[in-house]
Coordinates of C-alpha atoms and ligand atoms in Angstrom, one line a residue:
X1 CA 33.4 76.1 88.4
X2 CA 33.5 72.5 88.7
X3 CA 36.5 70.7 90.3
X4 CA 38.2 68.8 87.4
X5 CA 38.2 72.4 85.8
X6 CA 39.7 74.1 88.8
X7 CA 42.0 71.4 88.9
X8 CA 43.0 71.5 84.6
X9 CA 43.3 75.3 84.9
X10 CA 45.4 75.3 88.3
X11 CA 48.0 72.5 86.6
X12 CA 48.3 74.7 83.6
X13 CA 48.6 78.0 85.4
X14 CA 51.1 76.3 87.7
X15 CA 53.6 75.0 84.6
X16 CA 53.1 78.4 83.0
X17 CA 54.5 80.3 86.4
X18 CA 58.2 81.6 86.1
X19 CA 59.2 83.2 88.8
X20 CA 58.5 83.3 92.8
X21 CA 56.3 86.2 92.7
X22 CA 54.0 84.8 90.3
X23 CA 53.5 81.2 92.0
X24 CA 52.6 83.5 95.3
X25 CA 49.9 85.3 93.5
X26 CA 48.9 81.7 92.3
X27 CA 49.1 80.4 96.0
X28 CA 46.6 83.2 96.9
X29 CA 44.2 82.8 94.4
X30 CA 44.1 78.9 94.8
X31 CA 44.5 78.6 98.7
X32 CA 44.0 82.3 99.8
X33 CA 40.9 83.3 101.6
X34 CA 39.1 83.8 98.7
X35 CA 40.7 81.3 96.4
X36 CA 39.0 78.9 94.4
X37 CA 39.8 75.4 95.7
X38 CA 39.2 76.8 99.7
X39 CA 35.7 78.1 97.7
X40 CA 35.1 74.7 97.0
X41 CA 34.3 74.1 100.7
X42 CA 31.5 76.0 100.8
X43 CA 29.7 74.0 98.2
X44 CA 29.6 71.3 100.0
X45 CA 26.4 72.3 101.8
X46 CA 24.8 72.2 98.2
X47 CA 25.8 68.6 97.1
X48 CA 23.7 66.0 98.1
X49 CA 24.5 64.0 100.9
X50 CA 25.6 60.1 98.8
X51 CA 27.8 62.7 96.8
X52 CA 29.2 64.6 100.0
X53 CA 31.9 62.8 100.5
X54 CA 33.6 61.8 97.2
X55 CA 33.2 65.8 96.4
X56 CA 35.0 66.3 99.8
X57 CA 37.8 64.2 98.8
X58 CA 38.0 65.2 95.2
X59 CA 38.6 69.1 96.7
X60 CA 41.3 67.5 99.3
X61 CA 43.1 65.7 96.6
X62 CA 43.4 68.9 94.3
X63 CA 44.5 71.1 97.2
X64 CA 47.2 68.3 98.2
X65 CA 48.0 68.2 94.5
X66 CA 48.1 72.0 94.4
X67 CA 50.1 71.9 97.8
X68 CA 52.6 69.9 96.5
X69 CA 53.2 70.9 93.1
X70 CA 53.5 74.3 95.0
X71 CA 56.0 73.3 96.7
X72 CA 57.9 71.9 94.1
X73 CA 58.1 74.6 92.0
X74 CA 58.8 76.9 94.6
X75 CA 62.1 75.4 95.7
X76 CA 63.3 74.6 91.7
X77 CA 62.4 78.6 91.2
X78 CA 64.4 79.6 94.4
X79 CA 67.3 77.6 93.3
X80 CA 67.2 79.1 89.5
X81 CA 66.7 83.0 91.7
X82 CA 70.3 81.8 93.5
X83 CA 72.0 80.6 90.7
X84 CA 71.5 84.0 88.8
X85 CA 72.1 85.9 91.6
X86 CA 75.4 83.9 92.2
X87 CA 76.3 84.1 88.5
X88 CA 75.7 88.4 88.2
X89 CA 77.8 88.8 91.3
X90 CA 80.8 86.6 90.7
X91 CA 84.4 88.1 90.4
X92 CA 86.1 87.1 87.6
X93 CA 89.3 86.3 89.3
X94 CA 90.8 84.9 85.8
X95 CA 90.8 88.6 84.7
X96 CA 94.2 90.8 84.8
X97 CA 94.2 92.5 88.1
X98 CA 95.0 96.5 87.4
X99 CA 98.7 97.1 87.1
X100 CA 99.9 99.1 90.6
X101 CA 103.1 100.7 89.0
X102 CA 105.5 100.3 91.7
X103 CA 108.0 102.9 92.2
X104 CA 112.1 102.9 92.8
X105 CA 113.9 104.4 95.9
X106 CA 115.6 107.7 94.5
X107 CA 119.0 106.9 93.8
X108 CA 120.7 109.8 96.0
X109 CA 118.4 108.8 99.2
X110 CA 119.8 105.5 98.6
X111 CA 123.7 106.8 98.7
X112 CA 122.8 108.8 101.7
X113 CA 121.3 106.0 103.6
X114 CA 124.1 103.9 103.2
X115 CA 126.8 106.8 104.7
X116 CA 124.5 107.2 107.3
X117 CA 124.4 103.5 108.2
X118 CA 128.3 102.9 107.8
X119 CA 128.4 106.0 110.6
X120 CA 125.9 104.5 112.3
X121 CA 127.9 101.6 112.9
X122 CA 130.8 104.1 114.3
X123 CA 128.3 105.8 117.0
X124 CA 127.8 109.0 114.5
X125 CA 124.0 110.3 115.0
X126 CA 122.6 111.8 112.1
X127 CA 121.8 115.4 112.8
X128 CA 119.7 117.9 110.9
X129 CA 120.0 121.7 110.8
X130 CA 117.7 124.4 108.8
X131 CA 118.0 125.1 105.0
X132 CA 117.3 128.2 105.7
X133 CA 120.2 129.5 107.6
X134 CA 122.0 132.4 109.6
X135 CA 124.7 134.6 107.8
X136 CA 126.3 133.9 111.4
X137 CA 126.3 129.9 111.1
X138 CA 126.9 129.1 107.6
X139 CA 129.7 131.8 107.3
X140 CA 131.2 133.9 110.6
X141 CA 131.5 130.9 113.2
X142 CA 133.1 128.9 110.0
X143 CA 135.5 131.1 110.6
X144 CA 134.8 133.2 106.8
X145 CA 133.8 136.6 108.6
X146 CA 131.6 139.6 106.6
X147 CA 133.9 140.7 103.3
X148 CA 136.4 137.2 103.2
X149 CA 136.7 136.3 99.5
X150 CA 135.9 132.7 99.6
X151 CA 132.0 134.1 100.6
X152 CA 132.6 134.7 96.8
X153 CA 132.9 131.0 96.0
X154 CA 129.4 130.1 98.4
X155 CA 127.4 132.8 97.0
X156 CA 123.8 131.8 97.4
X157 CA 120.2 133.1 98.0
X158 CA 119.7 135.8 100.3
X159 CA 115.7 136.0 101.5
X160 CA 115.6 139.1 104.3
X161 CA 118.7 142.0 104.0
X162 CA 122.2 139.9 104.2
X163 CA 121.6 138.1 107.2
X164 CA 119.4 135.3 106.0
X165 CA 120.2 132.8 103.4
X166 CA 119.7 130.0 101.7
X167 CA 123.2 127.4 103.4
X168 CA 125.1 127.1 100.8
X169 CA 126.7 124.2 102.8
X170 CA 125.6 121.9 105.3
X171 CA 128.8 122.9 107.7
X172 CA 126.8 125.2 110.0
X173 CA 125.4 122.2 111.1
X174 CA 128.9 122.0 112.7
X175 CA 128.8 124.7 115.0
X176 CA 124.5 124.3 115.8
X177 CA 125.6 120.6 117.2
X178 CA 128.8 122.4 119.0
X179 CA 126.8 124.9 120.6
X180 CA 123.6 122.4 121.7
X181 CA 126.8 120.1 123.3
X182 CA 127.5 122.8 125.1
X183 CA 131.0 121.4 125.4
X184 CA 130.4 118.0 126.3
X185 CA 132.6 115.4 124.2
X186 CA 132.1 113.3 122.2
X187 CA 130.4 115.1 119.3
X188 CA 130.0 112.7 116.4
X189 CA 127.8 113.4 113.9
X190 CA 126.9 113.0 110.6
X191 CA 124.5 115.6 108.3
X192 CA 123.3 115.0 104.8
X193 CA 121.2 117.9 103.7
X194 CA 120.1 119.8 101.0
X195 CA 122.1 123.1 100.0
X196 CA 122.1 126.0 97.2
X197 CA 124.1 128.3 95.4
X198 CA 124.2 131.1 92.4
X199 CA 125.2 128.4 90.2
X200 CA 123.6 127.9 86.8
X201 CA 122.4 124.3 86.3
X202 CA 123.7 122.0 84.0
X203 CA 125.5 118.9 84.0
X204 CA 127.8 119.0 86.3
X205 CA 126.4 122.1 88.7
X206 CA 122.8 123.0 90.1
X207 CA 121.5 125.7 92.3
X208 CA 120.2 122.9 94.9
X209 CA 122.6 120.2 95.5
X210 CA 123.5 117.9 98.6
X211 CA 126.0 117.3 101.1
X212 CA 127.0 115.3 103.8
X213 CA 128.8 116.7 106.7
X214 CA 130.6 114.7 109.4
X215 CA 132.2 116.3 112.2
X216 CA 133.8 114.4 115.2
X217 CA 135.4 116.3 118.1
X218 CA 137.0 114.7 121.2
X219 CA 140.5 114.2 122.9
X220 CA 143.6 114.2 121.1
X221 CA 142.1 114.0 117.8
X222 CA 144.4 113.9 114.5
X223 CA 144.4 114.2 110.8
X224 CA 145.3 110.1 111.1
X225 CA 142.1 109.5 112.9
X226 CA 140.0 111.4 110.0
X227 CA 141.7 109.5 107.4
X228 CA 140.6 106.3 109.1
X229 CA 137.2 107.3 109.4
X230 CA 137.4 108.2 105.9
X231 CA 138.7 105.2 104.7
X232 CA 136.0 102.8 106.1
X233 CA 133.2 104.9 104.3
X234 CA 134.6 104.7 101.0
X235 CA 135.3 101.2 101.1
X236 CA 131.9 100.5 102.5
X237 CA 130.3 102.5 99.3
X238 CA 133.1 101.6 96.6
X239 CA 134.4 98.7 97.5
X240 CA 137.1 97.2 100.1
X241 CA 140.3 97.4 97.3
X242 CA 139.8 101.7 97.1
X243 CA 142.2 103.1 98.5
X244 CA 142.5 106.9 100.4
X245 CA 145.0 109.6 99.6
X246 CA 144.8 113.2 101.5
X247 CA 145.9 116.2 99.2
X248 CA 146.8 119.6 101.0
X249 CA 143.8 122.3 100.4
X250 CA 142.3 125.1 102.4
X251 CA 139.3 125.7 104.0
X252 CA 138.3 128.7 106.6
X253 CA 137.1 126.4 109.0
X254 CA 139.8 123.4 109.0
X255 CA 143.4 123.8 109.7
X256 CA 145.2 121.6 108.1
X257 CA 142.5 120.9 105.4
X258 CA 142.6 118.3 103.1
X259 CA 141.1 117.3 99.7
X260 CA 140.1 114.0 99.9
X261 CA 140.7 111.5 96.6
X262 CA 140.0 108.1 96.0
X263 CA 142.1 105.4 93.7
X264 CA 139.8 104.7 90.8
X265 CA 137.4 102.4 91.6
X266 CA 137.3 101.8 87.9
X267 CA 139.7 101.6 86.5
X268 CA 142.1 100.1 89.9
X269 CA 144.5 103.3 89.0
X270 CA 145.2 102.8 85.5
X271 CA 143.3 105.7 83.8
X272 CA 139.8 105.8 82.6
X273 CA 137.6 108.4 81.7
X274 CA 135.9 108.4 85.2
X275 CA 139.2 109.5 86.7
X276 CA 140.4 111.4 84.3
X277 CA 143.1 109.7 83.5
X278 CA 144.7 110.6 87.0
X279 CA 143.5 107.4 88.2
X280 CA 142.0 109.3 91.7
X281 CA 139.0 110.7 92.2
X282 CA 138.3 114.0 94.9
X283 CA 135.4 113.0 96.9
X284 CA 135.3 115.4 99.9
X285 CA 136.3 118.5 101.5
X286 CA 138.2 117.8 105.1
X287 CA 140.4 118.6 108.0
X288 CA 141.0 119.0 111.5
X289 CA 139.0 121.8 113.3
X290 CA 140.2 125.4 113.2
X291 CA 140.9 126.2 117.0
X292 CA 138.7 129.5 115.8
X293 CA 135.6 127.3 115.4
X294 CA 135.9 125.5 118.2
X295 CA 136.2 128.4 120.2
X296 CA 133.4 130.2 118.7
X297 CA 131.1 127.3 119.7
X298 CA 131.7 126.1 123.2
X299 CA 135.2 124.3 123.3
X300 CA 138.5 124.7 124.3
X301 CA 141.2 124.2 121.7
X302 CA 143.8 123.6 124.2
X303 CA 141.7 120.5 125.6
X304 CA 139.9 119.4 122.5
X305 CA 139.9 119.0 119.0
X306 CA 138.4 117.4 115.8
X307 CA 138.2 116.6 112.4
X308 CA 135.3 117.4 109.8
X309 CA 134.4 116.6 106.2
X310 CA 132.0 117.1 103.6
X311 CA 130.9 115.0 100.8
X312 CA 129.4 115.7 97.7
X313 CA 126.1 113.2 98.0
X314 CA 125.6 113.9 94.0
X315 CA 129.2 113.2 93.3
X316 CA 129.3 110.2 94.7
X317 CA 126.0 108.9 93.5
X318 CA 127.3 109.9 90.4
X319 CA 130.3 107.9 90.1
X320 CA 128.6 105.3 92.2
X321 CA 126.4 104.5 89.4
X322 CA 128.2 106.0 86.3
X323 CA 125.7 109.0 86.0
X324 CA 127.0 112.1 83.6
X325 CA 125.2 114.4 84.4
X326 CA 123.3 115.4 87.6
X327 CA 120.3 117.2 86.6
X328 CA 119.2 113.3 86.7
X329 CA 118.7 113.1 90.2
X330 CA 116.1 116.3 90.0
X331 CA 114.2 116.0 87.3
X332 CA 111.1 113.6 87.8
X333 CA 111.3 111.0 84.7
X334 CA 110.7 107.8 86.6
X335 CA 112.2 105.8 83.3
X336 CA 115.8 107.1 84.9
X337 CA 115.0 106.1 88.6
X338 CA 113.9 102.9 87.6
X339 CA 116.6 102.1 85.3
X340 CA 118.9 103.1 87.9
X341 CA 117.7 101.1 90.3
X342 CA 117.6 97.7 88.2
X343 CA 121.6 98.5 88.2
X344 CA 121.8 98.8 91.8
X345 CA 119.8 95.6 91.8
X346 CA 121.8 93.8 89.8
X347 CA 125.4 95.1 91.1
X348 CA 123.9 93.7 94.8
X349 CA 123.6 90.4 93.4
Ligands
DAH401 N1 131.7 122.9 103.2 C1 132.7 122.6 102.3 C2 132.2 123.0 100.9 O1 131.1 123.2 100.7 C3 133.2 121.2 102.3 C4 133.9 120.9 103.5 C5 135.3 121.0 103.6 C6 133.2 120.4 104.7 C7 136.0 120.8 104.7 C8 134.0 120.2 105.8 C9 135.4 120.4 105.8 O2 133.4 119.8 107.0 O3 136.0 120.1 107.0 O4 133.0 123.2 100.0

């Protein structure tokens, strides 16, 4: 093959390339071992002399012209290989990112938290005890021995003979703490917990429900000092105007034992539905410790004593947030969390 047509056929092969594979397999059979123009070289030895030369640099010119164009090529096809490669990986980022649905704190956890941080802030420790529970603690050493008719009011799930139960209130935690003291003063603390009984659900009962029991027992304590305590919880979750009012009761383990009521947040007093009418509301079960208990559990009655309550956690979530019925707080339609929550949100600001 002569050199122009080497040199026609390598210009055209070399526009026709498209891609950085092809122009190699170009490179090799132009310039490889065995390629054409590096063939030309050994042709020389058949040119005569007077033509030697201009053949020599005809062959250098078309291997500097394949060199170059080479080159050329290469680096515009390695910039087009880049620029795809850029364009099929590149995140869209003007796309809508996927929607992480974000939940809402549950509404009773919330009312807890904020009973345990007002007791916090009085040196109460929060305290937990077992759901499942000992005929012994949640009934005898409260004082309500085997046979007592208000067992008939706590009746709850019994799991091996009539020894162990489900608690049907979180006041065994009462005499657990007493007994790890093992009378060392002060006890002060505070339990919310879950507890159960035979009740059939619906709006205003449920078989699993929650409490929060406080108990506090030290030196010359009084009915006066529990209505103190009392009062700077409820104005810390009502509101600083709510006022506290103590109505006689009975309860095995207290003696006196109270009912405790609040004015009507509401309605200041007047009447509303919330209230009743009555313009108070019962939020707790209370009183001072029955000498029995503390005797039971480690401490002297003639030395020390206490007081103790127990709130309803759904009860006052309930009011707290206008709820009607308290099969809310169990059920698991996250349209009812969140919606409560935005209320919380917007009562906070
Ligand atoms: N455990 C009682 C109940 O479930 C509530 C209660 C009343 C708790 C008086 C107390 C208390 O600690 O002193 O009805």
């Amino acid at each position: 093959m002569k050199v122009e047509e080497i040199k026609k056929k390598m210009q055209e092969e070399l526009q026709d390339v498209c891609d950085l594979k092809a122009l190699n397999e170009l490179r090799v059979k132009y310039l490889g071992k065995k390629g054409l123009i590096t063939e030309l070289n050994s042709e020389i030895k058949n040119i005569p002399n007077e033509e030697k030369k201009a053949f020599g640099q005809k062959v250098n010119e078309v291997r500097t012209l394949f060199q170059s164009t080479y080159d050329e090529i290469k680096t515009r096809l390695e910039e087009k290989e880049l620029n795809q490669k850029l364009a099929s990986e590149a995140i869209d980022i003007s796309l809508p990112s996927t929607k992480v649905s974000q939940g809402a704190p549950n509404i009773l956890e919330k009312l807890i938290e904020e009973v345990e941080e007002v007791c916090m802030s009085m040196g109460y420790d929060v305290v937990d005890g077992p759901e499942i529970e000992e005929d012994k603690y949640n009934f005898e050493m409260l004082n309500i021995p085997k046979g007592h008719p208000a067992r008939d009011a706590q009746d709850t799930f019994y799991l091996e003979g009539e020894e162990i139960l489900l608690r049907s209130q979180t006041s065994p935690v009462q005499v657990r703490t007493m007994l790890k003291g093992k009378g060392e003063v002060p006890v002060r603390v505070i339990c919310p917990g879950k507890t159960y009984r035979r009740d059939d659900d619906d709006a205003t009962h449920s078989h699993q429900f929650m409490q929060i029991e406080g108990l506090l027992v030290d030196k010359d304590i009084s009915l006066s000092d529990l209505k103190g305590t009392i009062d700077v919880i409820v104005k810390k979750l009502f509101g600083e105007d709510v006022e506290t009012r103590f109505r006689p009761s009975y309860y095995q383990f207290t003696e006196p034992s109270v009912e405790v009521d609040i004015s009507c947040f509401n309605c200041k007093g007047k009447g509303c539905n919330i209230c009743k009418h009555t313009g108070w509301i019962t939020i707790a079960g209370a009183g001072v410790v029955h000498p029995n208990v503390l005797r039971m559990s480690g401490y002297d009655p003639e030395v020390w004593s206490g007081f103790a309550f127990g709130f309803g956690a759904e009860r006052m979530a309930m009011l707290k947030y206008d709820i009607n019925d308290l099969r809310v707080f169990y059920n698991t339609d996250l349209r009812e969390v969140k919606h409560f929550d935005r209320r919380e949100l917007k009562s906070d600001d």
